[in-house]
Short mmCIF file of C-alpha atoms and ligand atoms in Angstrom, two decimals:
data_model
loop_
_atom_site.label_atom_id
_atom_site.label_comp_id
_atom_site.label_asym_id
_atom_site.label_seq_id
_atom_site.Cartn_x
_atom_site.Cartn_y
_atom_site.Cartn_z
CA UNK A 1 94.95 107.86 115.91
CA UNK A 2 92.81 107.42 112.71
CA UNK A 3 92.76 103.68 110.74
CA UNK A 4 94.89 103.35 107.65
CA UNK A 5 93.10 103.91 104.38
CA UNK A 6 93.77 102.68 100.79
CA UNK A 7 92.25 104.48 98.59
CA UNK A 8 92.54 102.02 95.50
CA UNK A 9 92.63 102.16 91.59
CA UNK A 10 91.27 105.78 90.74
CA UNK A 11 90.60 106.15 87.01
CA UNK A 12 92.27 109.28 87.63
CA UNK A 13 94.43 110.12 90.54
CA UNK A 14 94.82 114.02 90.95
CA UNK A 15 97.99 114.42 92.90
CA UNK A 16 99.00 118.32 91.77
CA UNK A 17 102.81 116.89 92.88
CA UNK A 18 105.18 119.81 93.04
CA UNK A 19 103.93 122.58 93.22
CA UNK A 20 104.27 123.21 97.17
CA UNK A 21 107.14 125.66 97.27
CA UNK A 22 105.51 128.18 94.82
CA UNK A 23 102.09 128.76 93.67
CA UNK A 24 101.54 127.34 90.37
CA UNK A 25 101.91 130.13 87.56
CA UNK A 26 100.90 130.32 83.89
CA UNK A 27 101.24 126.80 82.15
CA UNK A 28 101.94 125.47 85.49
CA UNK A 29 98.57 126.06 86.67
CA UNK A 30 97.57 123.24 84.00
CA UNK A 31 100.02 120.95 85.75
CA UNK A 32 97.78 118.32 87.45
CA UNK A 33 100.60 115.37 87.71
CA UNK A 34 97.82 112.51 87.10
CA UNK A 35 98.19 108.98 87.35
CA UNK A 36 95.81 106.73 85.85
CA UNK A 37 94.77 103.86 87.81
CA UNK A 38 96.44 105.51 90.76
CA UNK A 39 96.54 104.82 94.46
CA UNK A 40 97.00 106.52 97.60
CA UNK A 41 98.18 105.08 101.28
CA UNK A 42 97.08 107.24 104.04
CA UNK A 43 98.45 106.38 107.75
CA UNK A 44 98.41 108.22 110.85
CA UNK A 45 96.86 110.67 109.02
CA UNK A 46 99.00 111.73 106.66
CA UNK A 47 99.68 110.71 103.00
CA UNK A 48 103.11 108.15 103.48
CA UNK A 49 102.77 107.00 99.78
CA UNK A 50 101.34 108.00 96.00
CA UNK A 51 101.78 105.95 92.45
CA UNK A 52 100.26 103.35 90.30
CA UNK A 53 98.48 101.00 91.73
CA UNK A 54 100.06 97.59 90.56
CA UNK A 55 103.45 99.22 91.79
CA UNK A 56 102.29 100.10 95.47
CA UNK A 57 100.33 96.45 95.67
CA UNK A 58 103.66 95.49 94.59
CA UNK A 59 106.03 97.35 97.40
CA UNK A 60 103.50 97.72 100.34
CA UNK A 61 101.61 94.31 100.30
CA UNK A 62 102.78 93.40 103.58
CA UNK A 63 100.98 96.89 104.80
CA UNK A 64 97.76 97.29 102.57
CA UNK A 65 96.15 93.66 103.52
CA UNK A 66 95.77 95.54 107.17
CA UNK A 67 94.19 98.93 105.63
CA UNK A 68 90.75 99.85 105.19
CA UNK A 69 90.45 99.88 101.35
CA UNK A 70 88.63 102.24 99.70
CA UNK A 71 87.82 101.23 95.98
CA UNK A 72 87.94 104.76 93.39
CA UNK A 73 87.75 102.60 90.21
CA UNK A 74 85.73 104.69 87.88
CA UNK A 75 86.11 107.83 89.95
CA UNK A 76 88.16 111.17 90.40
CA UNK A 77 90.75 111.82 93.34
CA UNK A 78 91.92 114.77 94.32
CA UNK A 79 93.40 117.09 97.14
CA UNK A 80 90.66 117.80 99.17
CA UNK A 81 89.42 121.05 98.24
CA UNK A 82 90.35 124.49 99.80
CA UNK A 83 88.22 127.51 100.19
CA UNK A 84 90.85 130.45 100.85
CA UNK A 85 87.76 133.11 101.41
CA UNK A 86 85.04 133.08 103.42
CA UNK A 87 82.83 135.08 105.75
CA UNK A 88 81.59 131.60 107.90
CA UNK A 89 81.20 133.02 111.21
CA UNK A 90 78.12 135.23 111.03
CA UNK A 91 74.13 135.18 112.40
CA UNK A 92 70.98 135.56 109.86
CA UNK A 93 70.31 135.35 106.24
CA UNK A 94 69.87 138.47 103.88
CA UNK A 95 66.94 137.74 101.42
CA UNK A 96 65.30 140.68 102.05
CA UNK A 97 68.21 142.47 100.15
CA UNK A 98 68.07 140.13 97.71
CA UNK A 99 64.69 140.81 96.98
CA UNK A 100 65.38 144.67 96.62
CA UNK A 101 68.78 143.96 94.22
CA UNK A 102 66.47 141.93 92.04
CA UNK A 103 64.19 145.08 91.44
CA UNK A 104 67.23 147.16 90.83
CA UNK A 105 68.81 148.32 94.05
CA UNK A 106 72.86 148.14 94.23
CA UNK A 107 75.24 146.19 96.70
CA UNK A 108 76.18 149.49 97.89
CA UNK A 109 73.37 151.26 98.24
CA UNK A 110 71.71 148.81 100.65
CA UNK A 111 75.22 148.75 102.29
CA UNK A 112 75.30 152.85 102.86
CA UNK A 113 71.76 153.01 104.02
CA UNK A 114 72.67 150.40 107.11
CA UNK A 115 71.36 147.36 105.54
CA UNK A 116 74.31 145.25 104.01
CA UNK A 117 77.51 144.52 106.17
CA UNK A 118 75.85 146.60 108.90
CA UNK A 119 72.76 144.00 109.02
CA UNK A 120 74.89 141.35 109.15
CA UNK A 121 76.51 142.81 111.63
CA UNK A 122 73.73 143.90 114.03
CA UNK A 123 72.66 140.20 113.66
CA UNK A 124 76.31 139.03 114.51
CA UNK A 125 76.50 141.28 117.30
CA UNK A 126 73.44 139.93 119.18
CA UNK A 127 73.93 136.39 118.86
CA UNK A 128 75.36 134.26 121.44
CA UNK A 129 78.66 132.07 121.14
CA UNK A 130 76.70 129.36 120.93
CA UNK A 131 74.13 130.34 118.21
CA UNK A 132 77.40 131.10 116.21
CA UNK A 133 78.83 128.09 116.53
CA UNK A 134 75.88 126.14 115.81
CA UNK A 135 75.43 128.00 112.47
CA UNK A 136 78.46 127.99 111.50
CA UNK A 137 78.90 124.03 112.38
CA UNK A 138 76.30 123.48 110.13
CA UNK A 139 77.92 125.17 106.83
CA UNK A 140 81.20 123.17 107.99
CA UNK A 141 79.01 120.36 107.21
CA UNK A 142 78.15 121.26 103.86
CA UNK A 143 81.77 122.26 103.06
CA UNK A 144 82.27 118.62 103.84
CA UNK A 145 79.95 117.28 101.52
CA UNK A 146 80.83 119.77 98.89
CA UNK A 147 84.36 118.04 98.75
CA UNK A 148 86.29 120.89 101.38
CA UNK A 149 88.75 119.79 103.42
CA UNK A 150 90.27 123.60 104.73
CA UNK A 151 88.28 126.83 104.70
CA UNK A 152 89.95 130.45 105.48
CA UNK A 153 87.50 132.17 107.97
CA UNK A 154 87.17 135.84 108.49
CA UNK A 155 85.80 137.83 111.26
CA UNK A 156 84.42 141.46 110.45
CA UNK A 157 80.97 141.21 111.45
CA UNK A 158 81.64 142.23 115.35
CA UNK A 159 83.32 145.71 114.61
CA UNK A 160 83.95 146.02 118.11
CA UNK A 161 86.63 144.78 120.22
CA UNK A 162 84.45 142.06 121.90
CA UNK A 163 82.54 141.09 118.61
CA UNK A 164 85.42 140.35 116.57
CA UNK A 165 86.89 138.60 119.31
CA UNK A 166 83.48 136.56 119.94
CA UNK A 167 83.72 135.61 115.96
CA UNK A 168 87.29 134.26 116.24
CA UNK A 169 86.84 132.48 119.14
CA UNK A 170 84.42 130.61 117.42
CA UNK A 171 85.98 130.03 114.65
CA UNK A 172 88.61 128.56 116.82
CA UNK A 173 86.61 126.55 119.02
CA UNK A 174 85.38 125.30 115.54
CA UNK A 175 88.99 124.66 114.14
CA UNK A 176 89.31 122.52 117.59
CA UNK A 177 86.04 120.39 117.62
CA UNK A 178 85.11 120.09 113.91
CA UNK A 179 87.29 117.71 111.81
CA UNK A 180 87.58 120.32 108.91
CA UNK A 181 90.77 123.01 109.34
CA UNK A 182 89.86 126.87 109.94
CA UNK A 183 92.71 129.07 109.09
CA UNK A 184 91.42 132.61 110.80
CA UNK A 185 91.77 136.07 108.99
CA UNK A 186 91.10 139.01 111.60
CA UNK A 187 88.57 141.69 109.43
CA UNK A 188 87.85 144.51 111.89
CA UNK A 189 88.22 146.81 109.45
CA UNK A 190 84.90 145.58 107.05
CA UNK A 191 83.06 148.04 107.15
CA UNK A 192 83.26 151.75 109.28
CA UNK A 193 79.86 151.15 111.61
CA UNK A 194 76.97 153.06 111.03
CA UNK A 195 77.17 155.18 114.44
CA UNK A 196 80.52 156.17 113.42
CA UNK A 197 80.77 157.33 109.79
CA UNK A 198 81.25 161.16 110.65
CA UNK A 199 84.77 160.11 111.69
CA UNK A 200 86.15 157.04 110.35
CA UNK A 201 89.39 158.08 111.10
CA UNK A 202 88.80 157.27 114.94
CA UNK A 203 87.31 153.87 114.02
CA UNK A 204 90.65 152.85 111.69
CA UNK A 205 92.69 154.20 114.76
CA UNK A 206 90.46 151.73 116.89
CA UNK A 207 91.17 148.94 114.76
CA UNK A 208 94.86 149.63 114.88
CA UNK A 209 95.30 150.58 118.29
CA UNK A 210 92.92 148.58 120.26
CA UNK A 211 91.75 145.51 117.87
CA UNK A 212 94.97 144.23 115.95
CA UNK A 213 97.02 144.09 118.97
CA UNK A 214 94.61 141.75 121.36
CA UNK A 215 93.54 139.59 118.08
CA UNK A 216 97.72 138.93 117.28
CA UNK A 217 98.35 138.77 120.87
CA UNK A 218 95.50 136.23 122.09
CA UNK A 219 96.74 134.16 118.86
CA UNK A 220 93.29 134.46 117.23
CA UNK A 221 93.93 135.43 113.84
CA UNK A 222 96.88 134.32 110.56
CA UNK A 223 96.32 136.85 108.43
CA UNK A 224 94.89 140.84 108.37
CA UNK A 225 92.53 141.93 105.61
CA UNK A 226 90.47 144.70 104.95
CA UNK A 227 87.56 145.99 102.16
CA UNK A 228 89.43 147.90 100.15
CA UNK A 229 86.58 150.33 98.03
CA UNK A 230 85.35 153.77 97.35
CA UNK A 231 82.61 154.43 100.78
CA UNK A 232 84.10 151.89 103.03
CA UNK A 233 88.12 152.27 103.59
CA UNK A 234 90.24 154.14 101.44
CA UNK A 235 94.10 152.98 99.97
CA UNK A 236 95.38 155.25 102.20
CA UNK A 237 93.70 153.90 105.77
CA UNK A 238 93.87 150.40 104.14
CA UNK A 239 97.67 150.67 104.18
CA UNK A 240 98.26 151.82 107.71
CA UNK A 241 95.83 149.05 108.88
CA UNK A 242 97.77 146.44 106.62
CA UNK A 243 100.63 147.69 107.81
CA UNK A 244 99.73 147.87 111.58
CA UNK A 245 98.94 144.40 111.36
CA UNK A 246 102.40 143.64 109.88
CA UNK A 247 104.22 144.96 112.84
CA UNK A 248 101.90 142.43 115.10
CA UNK A 249 102.67 139.36 113.12
CA UNK A 250 99.29 139.46 110.88
CA UNK A 251 99.73 138.60 106.87
CA UNK A 252 98.25 140.84 104.79
CA UNK A 253 95.14 140.45 102.69
CA UNK A 254 92.95 142.48 100.75
CA UNK A 255 89.32 143.17 100.01
CA UNK A 256 90.50 144.70 96.48
CA UNK A 257 88.68 146.57 93.56
CA UNK A 258 85.49 144.63 94.02
CA UNK A 259 82.80 147.10 92.96
CA UNK A 260 85.32 149.82 91.37
CA UNK A 261 88.68 150.36 90.31
CA UNK A 262 90.26 151.51 93.33
CA UNK A 263 94.18 150.51 93.31
CA UNK A 264 93.64 147.99 95.59
CA UNK A 265 95.87 145.17 93.40
CA UNK A 266 98.41 148.01 93.31
CA UNK A 267 98.22 148.46 97.24
CA UNK A 268 98.47 144.36 97.36
CA UNK A 269 101.80 144.42 95.40
CA UNK A 270 103.01 147.34 97.81
CA UNK A 271 102.37 146.00 101.24
CA UNK A 272 103.40 142.24 100.08
CA UNK A 273 100.07 140.98 100.88
CA UNK A 274 99.70 136.87 100.44
CA UNK A 275 96.54 137.86 98.42
CA UNK A 276 94.53 140.16 96.83
CA UNK A 277 90.70 138.68 96.67
CA UNK A 278 88.31 140.00 94.31
CA UNK A 279 89.43 141.82 91.57
CA UNK A 280 86.76 142.45 88.92
CA UNK A 281 87.86 146.08 88.37
CA UNK A 282 92.04 145.71 88.64
CA UNK A 283 93.50 147.81 86.31
CA UNK A 284 96.30 146.40 84.40
CA UNK A 285 98.84 147.89 86.32
CA UNK A 286 98.01 146.68 89.25
CA UNK A 287 97.72 143.53 87.96
CA UNK A 288 101.07 143.42 86.45
CA UNK A 289 102.61 144.72 89.75
CA UNK A 290 100.92 141.66 91.56
CA UNK A 291 102.65 139.18 88.64
CA UNK A 292 105.97 140.57 89.71
CA UNK A 293 105.82 140.64 93.35
CA UNK A 294 103.79 136.62 92.87
CA UNK A 295 100.53 138.21 95.07
CA UNK A 296 97.98 135.29 94.25
CA UNK A 297 94.82 137.10 93.00
CA UNK A 298 91.77 135.08 95.14
CA UNK A 299 89.08 134.90 92.42
CA UNK A 300 85.39 135.12 93.81
CA UNK A 301 83.15 134.66 90.85
CA UNK A 302 80.46 133.27 92.99
CA UNK A 303 80.24 137.15 93.81
CA UNK A 304 80.07 138.68 90.12
CA UNK A 305 77.29 136.10 89.72
CA UNK A 306 75.34 136.94 92.31
CA UNK A 307 76.04 140.92 92.37
CA UNK A 308 75.04 141.01 88.31
CA UNK A 309 78.66 142.27 88.01
CA UNK A 310 81.31 141.86 85.26
CA UNK A 311 83.36 138.95 85.75
CA UNK A 312 87.11 138.92 87.28
CA UNK A 313 89.69 138.81 83.79
CA UNK A 314 90.15 135.68 85.34
CA UNK A 315 92.01 134.48 81.80
CA UNK A 316 94.21 137.37 81.18
CA UNK A 317 95.63 137.57 84.91
CA UNK A 318 96.79 133.98 84.24
CA UNK A 319 98.35 134.91 81.17
CA UNK A 320 99.89 137.86 82.50
CA UNK A 321 101.75 135.66 85.10
CA UNK A 322 99.46 136.49 88.53
CA UNK A 323 98.91 132.73 90.17
CA UNK A 324 95.34 132.57 91.00
CA UNK A 325 92.94 130.45 92.96
CA UNK A 326 89.15 130.43 93.61
CA UNK A 327 86.91 130.58 96.62
CA UNK A 328 83.17 131.05 97.24
CA UNK A 329 83.50 133.89 99.47
CA UNK A 330 80.71 132.34 101.21
CA UNK A 331 78.87 135.09 103.28
CA UNK A 332 75.23 136.21 103.57
CA UNK A 333 75.48 139.10 101.21
CA UNK A 334 77.21 138.93 98.22
CA UNK A 335 78.18 135.07 97.42
CA UNK A 336 75.96 133.35 99.31
CA UNK A 337 77.25 129.43 98.73
CA UNK A 338 79.52 127.02 99.76
CA UNK A 339 79.68 124.80 96.53
CA UNK A 340 83.26 125.50 95.91
CA UNK A 341 82.64 122.80 92.62
CA UNK A 342 80.08 125.27 91.96
CA UNK A 343 82.51 127.84 91.58
CA UNK A 344 84.74 126.36 89.63
CA UNK A 345 81.92 125.58 87.09
CA UNK A 346 81.72 129.85 87.20
CA UNK A 347 85.72 129.93 86.20
CA UNK A 348 85.42 127.89 83.25
CA UNK A 349 82.36 129.43 82.05
CA UNK A 350 83.01 133.04 82.91
CA UNK A 351 86.26 133.64 83.50
CA UNK A 352 88.26 131.76 80.70
CA UNK A 353 89.84 129.13 82.91
CA UNK A 354 90.59 125.59 81.80
CA UNK A 355 89.53 122.75 83.85
CA UNK A 356 92.92 122.60 84.65
CA UNK A 357 93.68 125.26 85.88
CA UNK A 358 90.53 125.98 88.33
CA UNK A 359 91.59 122.31 89.61
CA UNK A 360 94.55 123.83 90.63
CA UNK A 361 93.12 126.93 91.91
CA UNK A 362 90.96 125.30 94.16
CA UNK A 363 93.54 122.70 95.67
CA UNK A 364 97.45 123.62 95.93
CA UNK A 365 97.02 127.39 95.60
CA UNK A 366 94.07 128.10 97.43
CA UNK A 367 96.23 126.29 100.05
CA UNK A 368 99.27 129.08 98.99
CA UNK A 369 96.58 131.73 99.64
CA UNK A 370 96.31 130.81 102.93
CA UNK A 371 100.35 129.93 103.60
CA UNK A 372 99.47 125.69 104.39
CA UNK A 373 100.77 124.48 100.77
CA UNK A 374 103.67 122.75 102.99
CA UNK A 375 101.14 120.41 104.68
CA UNK A 376 98.05 120.39 102.13
CA UNK A 377 96.89 121.14 98.85
CA UNK A 378 98.57 118.09 96.81
CA UNK A 379 98.22 114.48 97.63
CA UNK A 380 102.20 113.83 97.95
CA UNK A 381 104.14 111.61 100.79
CA UNK A 382 104.27 113.29 104.02
CA UNK A 383 101.34 116.25 103.39
CA UNK A 384 97.87 115.75 105.13
CA UNK A 385 95.40 112.63 104.39
CA UNK A 386 92.86 115.33 103.04
CA UNK A 387 91.25 113.69 99.69
CA UNK A 388 87.56 113.92 97.93
CA UNK A 389 86.69 111.36 95.39
CA UNK A 390 84.39 112.69 92.82
CA UNK A 391 81.68 110.01 91.31
CA UNK A 392 82.77 111.03 87.63
CA UNK A 393 85.17 109.33 84.86
CA UNK A 394 87.13 112.14 84.42
CA UNK A 395 88.16 115.32 85.91
CA UNK A 396 86.42 117.37 82.45
CA UNK A 397 83.06 116.37 83.81
CA UNK A 398 83.38 117.97 86.88
CA UNK A 399 83.66 121.54 84.83
CA UNK A 400 81.12 120.69 82.54
CA UNK A 401 78.02 119.45 84.43
CA UNK A 402 77.06 122.10 86.81
CA UNK A 403 75.14 122.81 89.26
CA UNK A 404 75.40 119.14 90.84
CA UNK A 405 77.38 117.54 93.17
CA UNK A 406 79.75 114.90 92.33
CA UNK A 407 81.02 114.62 95.94
CA UNK A 408 81.36 111.08 96.61
CA UNK A 409 83.54 110.34 99.72
CA UNK A 410 85.76 112.94 101.53
CA UNK A 411 88.63 111.73 103.57
CA UNK A 412 90.41 114.44 106.41
CA UNK A 413 93.27 113.86 108.21
CA UNK A 414 92.89 110.04 107.26
CA UNK A 415 89.44 109.85 108.51
CA UNK A 416 86.12 109.15 106.12
CA UNK A 417 83.99 111.90 106.87
CA UNK A 418 81.41 111.51 103.60
CA UNK A 419 81.02 108.45 102.49
CA UNK A 420 78.29 107.71 99.39
CA UNK A 421 77.47 111.86 99.36
CA UNK A 422 76.65 111.17 103.44
CA UNK A 423 77.82 112.64 106.24
CA UNK A 424 79.30 110.47 108.54
O1 LIG B 501 83.35 139.71 100.15
N1 LIG B 501 83.42 142.56 100.18
C1 LIG B 501 83.06 142.71 101.80
N2 LIG B 501 82.78 141.64 101.94
C2 LIG B 501 82.38 140.47 101.36
C3 LIG B 501 80.59 140.72 101.93
C4 LIG B 501 79.95 140.78 102.81
C5 LIG B 501 78.51 140.99 103.14
O2 LIG B 501 77.81 141.04 101.98
O3 LIG B 501 78.09 140.57 103.86
C6 LIG B 501 82.48 139.89 99.78
O4 LIG B 501 82.08 140.79 99.15
FE1 LIG B 502 84.86 138.49 101.68
#
């Protein structure tokens, strides 16, 4: 059992209360529900009360006396950030390709020549379980240091049943042994293996007939994702893979319209995906269909930044009623970062989102994107005691000062895991 904690007197306590039933869309994305001089009680790992400090101190005076008090005066307290799209478990780095791209080679050309996802697949296949565990654990510690308390993690650098299971098992083991929470996604359809390029349908069949049933029966993933992109998986192949996942209880997600317009957003709406991710080149029709069906747009501006591509139309999406969340896309090729706060900066500067919207997008809407809004993403009674304390006087400063780490304290399920900017 964890110690009870009283987080006291935040200059701004950002609760994001009232958005747990459905994703925040349009104006609701600006509704942060801020309490000034706000405090939070965490007991047995859960939030038990939230409110103005004076009120809570009066009401719970008997209990607060025996609690660990964390003074948040002059600081901003928010729900622990949630990263709803990462490729956490992988081996190695690809700085060589970065150098090639800086000289003008494109991301897709590098992949077609056997680099890109294929390079990381070779490294990940060759890595032992322990090696992957240790590399990924380091990344999780960095996520904590940047205020993130839950991450989604995809497979997709195995591309065979054996190695896809290895990645998902590592994610499961990390979820169980590390304080951070991990929600897993199967992404066997991340690329067609180089030696099967001549017959992609056979690989699609194997994903459907061999991998999905095994992953689902072992309970290793909640979601099923596919890289729907010209030269990778067609919309028709993607539809088959996502429908097959549904039959085994895996909820569809999709890497949609990342490099080229390819009707990925439309497909997400059609198959009832919980989210469509990337959307750099999504069509107006696709976005309209997503808004109608309430499909979450997970935007990954770090990818546009790092690939030096056009950013997703975040402002237009929100105005059109698409609920939006933000993520790092943490991976060694298109977005080698774990800094969700920097992604929030990019959301404002490069996609026209407001400081309020980026906070909603990295907390409660991110929780919705991975189906955990009933337990995380806001500070309300009964929710997980997941809290990030930023050493800034108001939340505007967070999206204004960029490329800096303002995280002071992180509490995960009632346990302080970062204190004074240091991992505990
Ligand atoms: O989200 N688009 C496909 N997958 C990743 C990149 C993976 C990689 O380059 O290793 C993405 O951009
Ligand atoms: Fe991705």
